[in-house]
Amino acid sequence: MLERILTIEPVDPLDFCFPKPLAAGPAGLLLPAALPLLLAVAIAARRQWRSEGPPSAGSSTRMERILKSARESGSLNLSNRSLSEVPGEVYNNLDTGSLDDKWWEGVDLQKLILAHNNLEVLREDLRNLSSLVVLNISHNQISSLPAAIGDLPLLKSLDASFNQIKLIPEEVGLATALVKVDFSNNCLTELPASLGRCLNLSELKASNNNISRLPDELAGCCKLSKFDLEGNKLVLLPENMFTSWTLLTELNAAKNQLTAIPASIGALSKLVRMDLHQNKITSIPSSIKGCSSLAEFYMGNNLLSTIPDDIGMLSKLGTLDLHSNQLKEYPVGACKLKLSFLDLSNNALSGLPPELGTMTTLRKLLLSGNPMRALRSSLVSGPTSTLMKYLRSRLSADVEASGSRTTPTKDDQISAARRLSVSSKELNLSGLGVPNVPPAAWETSDVVKLDLSKNLIEDLPNELSLCSSLQSLILSNNKIKKWPGMVVSSLPSLTSLKLDNNPLAEISPTDLDSLSKLEILDLSGNASSLSEPSVVSSLPQLQELYLRRMKLQEFPIGLVQLKHLRILNLSQNNLSTIPEGIKDFSALIELDLSDNNITRLPAELGLLEPSLQVLKLDGNPLRSIRRTVLERGTKAVLSYLKEKLPSN
């Protein structure tokens, strides 16, 4: 290609206007009327020609210089050159075939930038660039990628954004060194399942395509930190992915057709930014509290009608965008947040809780487009600081003066708790030191969570059965001796029951028959309550089971019948062995075996990878696994055990 360019003969621009005979003609020769203008253009062109040389020869010379530099550095940038095809020399690893080249001084091409051109095709010869680490072909007109992309074993960064690609070949999964991939702004309807083999993949972008579902195999990308699928047609985010992507820091699935956030979102403890605006999401799961690093949360333009109080546990959240939803109230629990920006505009709010005024970090609060009846319009549209001051003035006297009062009475504490429960639906009567359940527990309507922990309660009154909406009952650290079967069996919505640290007598299998909806059970510290732990297997919906300090001698293998069990805590017992049947606990994401007498782990435990995300083994005299492996964490331990399995 370069040789053809070099054979073009340079031509003086003035020769086009004045051929030699005409230029030497008689002085009286009359020129056409348009010729003076043409003459001026030609003179200007000639000046440029003299300073830069002939255009074809100049571009050829520049290209030669670029290729020579690339042979020396291993980096070639051909962006913004109006290329319609990739020069053949590139596919040949910059080998021009010239005898003048000092080929022994050259290096293989490692970085190739072809962005912002008019390329339509990449040839299969791309496989010749076996040392390529970075490939950027963005902003072209490419409709497909060659299968040869899988023959680039060192490729770490692939940018194919802003093209017309309809399908990514499955061979891309053979480029297992990939760390960053960008398929944004194409015509994709799916992502290749083979990407799940790219175990080092850290950033995956595929925004503004037509993708409607994600392959389950993507869960294998356990090092993923940034995931961007904005502007697609996704209807759901698979549960298993979030349990695997525990290193995720940024999640963008805005402008899709999502209707729910998976409960497994709580596994993303390192997530810093989450953008799910402009979807059809109707609720935020309470497990959001697990996203302890979340700093920015965008949920505008959805169908939210409520916000869970658990969101108030996100201590690092600074930006919360809830505009254009269907919210009728802002929960008191969310007033614990340390927000700097809160957007509640275009909802159905008629007022705000006075507790919002205690959010001293808030600098901007947007409320326009709400049918506010409890607040003057001047407050709604005025400065945030003025509104916050007004809300603080509405706080009840006992709450306002709580900092100066030293010992509020128990009645005062119960009254304050009742007021807070009106909007939060949670009644906290913990730590009052009362021997009986206060009547406020059943007199407060629609309570969904009742905390009676850290008291001196021995029995539950029958009146507590009136709490038909109760979902969570916390009775930890009391004096309860007898299983409160009559009361708990009368609570049709109960899903969480915590009875840890009570002097409970033995629980019979029939005591649990009426709790078929129970999802969380904590019996820790009640060593006499379960002579046979497997009796809890009669709870078909159980997801979390806590049996700490139960003096267990053997692993309760009968629990394998709990097909939905996700969290199992058997810490601080007397376990010495773990059975091979542990492999059948396929739904587990967290297993706590710390502070036991375990000396070895079965290789079958490794089969729980990748579903098992947390394995706690501290405080055991383990001799079958080197300390260096243990110190590398759950993934390393499971991989080590898996390698110990027989090859068959």
CSV table of N, CA and C in Angstrom, one decimal, residues 500-501 522-527 546-554 568-576 578 591-598 616-620:
chain,number,residue,atom,x,y,z
A,500,ASP,N,-32.9,-15.6,70.9
A,500,ASP,CA,-31.6,-15.9,71.4
A,500,ASP,C,-31.4,-15.4,72.8
A,501,ASN,N,-30.6,-16.1,73.6
A,501,ASN,CA,-30.2,-15.8,74.9
A,501,ASN,C,-31.4,-15.7,75.9
A,522,ASP,N,-33.6,-17.3,65.2
A,522,ASP,CA,-32.4,-17.2,66.0
A,522,ASP,C,-32.7,-17.8,67.4
A,523,LEU,N,-32.0,-19.0,67.7
A,523,LEU,CA,-32.2,-19.7,69.0
A,523,LEU,C,-30.9,-19.7,69.7
A,524,SER,N,-29.9,-18.9,69.3
A,524,SER,CA,-28.6,-18.9,69.9
A,524,SER,C,-28.6,-18.8,71.4
A,525,GLY,N,-27.7,-19.5,72.1
A,525,GLY,CA,-27.6,-19.4,73.5
A,525,GLY,C,-28.6,-20.2,74.3
A,526,ASN,N,-29.5,-21.0,73.6
A,526,ASN,CA,-30.5,-21.8,74.3
A,526,ASN,C,-30.1,-23.2,74.2
A,527,ALA,N,-29.1,-23.6,74.9
A,527,ALA,CA,-28.5,-24.9,74.7
A,527,ALA,C,-29.5,-26.1,75.0
A,546,TYR,N,-29.7,-19.2,63.1
A,546,TYR,CA,-28.6,-18.9,64.0
A,546,TYR,C,-28.7,-19.8,65.2
A,547,LEU,N,-27.6,-20.6,65.3
A,547,LEU,CA,-27.6,-21.6,66.4
A,547,LEU,C,-26.2,-21.5,67.1
A,548,ARG,N,-25.8,-20.3,67.5
A,548,ARG,CA,-24.6,-20.0,68.2
A,548,ARG,C,-24.7,-20.5,69.7
A,549,ARG,N,-23.6,-20.9,70.3
A,549,ARG,CA,-23.5,-21.3,71.7
A,549,ARG,C,-24.6,-22.3,72.1
A,550,MET,N,-24.8,-23.3,71.3
A,550,MET,CA,-25.8,-24.3,71.5
A,550,MET,C,-25.2,-25.7,72.0
A,551,LYS,N,-23.9,-25.7,72.3
A,551,LYS,CA,-23.2,-26.9,72.7
A,551,LYS,C,-23.4,-28.1,71.8
A,552,LEU,N,-23.5,-27.8,70.5
A,552,LEU,CA,-23.6,-28.8,69.5
A,552,LEU,C,-22.4,-29.6,69.4
A,553,GLN,N,-22.5,-31.0,69.4
A,553,GLN,CA,-21.3,-31.9,69.2
A,553,GLN,C,-21.2,-32.3,67.8
A,554,GLU,N,-22.3,-32.4,67.0
A,554,GLU,CA,-22.2,-32.8,65.6
A,554,GLU,C,-22.9,-31.8,64.7
A,568,LEU,N,-26.3,-19.8,57.6
A,568,LEU,CA,-26.3,-20.8,58.7
A,568,LEU,C,-25.1,-20.4,59.6
A,569,ASN,N,-25.5,-20.1,60.9
A,569,ASN,CA,-24.5,-19.8,61.9
A,569,ASN,C,-24.4,-20.8,63.0
A,570,LEU,N,-23.3,-21.5,63.0
A,570,LEU,CA,-23.1,-22.6,64.0
A,570,LEU,C,-21.8,-22.3,64.8
A,571,SER,N,-21.5,-21.0,65.0
A,571,SER,CA,-20.3,-20.6,65.7
A,571,SER,C,-20.4,-20.9,67.2
A,572,GLN,N,-19.3,-21.0,67.9
A,572,GLN,CA,-19.2,-21.1,69.3
A,572,GLN,C,-19.9,-22.4,69.8
A,573,ASN,N,-19.6,-23.5,69.1
A,573,ASN,CA,-20.2,-24.8,69.5
A,573,ASN,C,-19.0,-25.7,69.8
A,574,ASN,N,-19.3,-27.0,69.8
A,574,ASN,CA,-18.2,-28.0,70.0
A,574,ASN,C,-18.1,-29.0,68.8
A,575,LEU,N,-18.3,-28.5,67.6
A,575,LEU,CA,-18.2,-29.3,66.4
A,575,LEU,C,-16.7,-29.7,66.1
A,576,SER,N,-16.5,-30.9,65.8
A,576,SER,CA,-15.1,-31.4,65.5
A,576,SER,C,-14.9,-31.8,64.0
A,578,ILE,N,-16.9,-31.9,59.9
A,578,ILE,CA,-17.9,-31.4,59.0
A,578,ILE,C,-18.2,-32.5,58.0
A,591,LEU,N,-21.8,-19.2,55.7
A,591,LEU,CA,-21.6,-20.3,56.7
A,591,LEU,C,-20.6,-19.9,57.8
A,592,ASP,N,-21.1,-19.8,59.0
A,592,ASP,CA,-20.2,-19.4,60.1
A,592,ASP,C,-19.9,-20.7,61.0
A,593,LEU,N,-18.7,-21.1,60.9
A,593,LEU,CA,-18.2,-22.3,61.7
A,593,LEU,C,-17.1,-21.9,62.7
A,594,SER,N,-17.0,-20.6,63.0
A,594,SER,CA,-15.9,-20.1,63.8
A,594,SER,C,-16.1,-20.6,65.3
A,595,ASP,N,-14.9,-20.6,65.9
A,595,ASP,CA,-14.9,-21.0,67.4
A,595,ASP,C,-15.5,-22.3,67.7
A,596,ASN,N,-15.0,-23.4,66.9
A,596,ASN,CA,-15.4,-24.7,67.2
A,596,ASN,C,-14.1,-25.5,67.4
A,597,ASN,N,-14.2,-26.9,67.2
A,597,ASN,CA,-13.0,-27.7,67.4
A,597,ASN,C,-12.7,-28.5,66.1
A,598,ILE,N,-12.9,-27.8,65.0
A,598,ILE,CA,-12.8,-28.5,63.7
A,598,ILE,C,-11.3,-28.5,63.3
A,616,LYS,N,-16.7,-18.5,57.5
A,616,LYS,CA,-15.9,-18.1,58.7
A,616,LYS,C,-15.4,-19.3,59.5
A,617,LEU,N,-14.1,-19.3,59.6
A,617,LEU,CA,-13.4,-20.5,60.2
A,617,LEU,C,-12.5,-20.1,61.4
A,618,ASP,N,-12.5,-18.8,61.8
A,618,ASP,CA,-11.6,-18.4,62.9
A,618,ASP,C,-11.8,-19.2,64.1
A,619,GLY,N,-10.8,-19.4,64.9
A,619,GLY,CA,-10.9,-20.1,66.2
A,619,GLY,C,-11.1,-21.6,66.1
A,620,ASN,N,-10.6,-22.2,65.0
A,620,ASN,CA,-10.6,-23.6,64.9
A,620,ASN,C,-9.2,-24.1,64.8
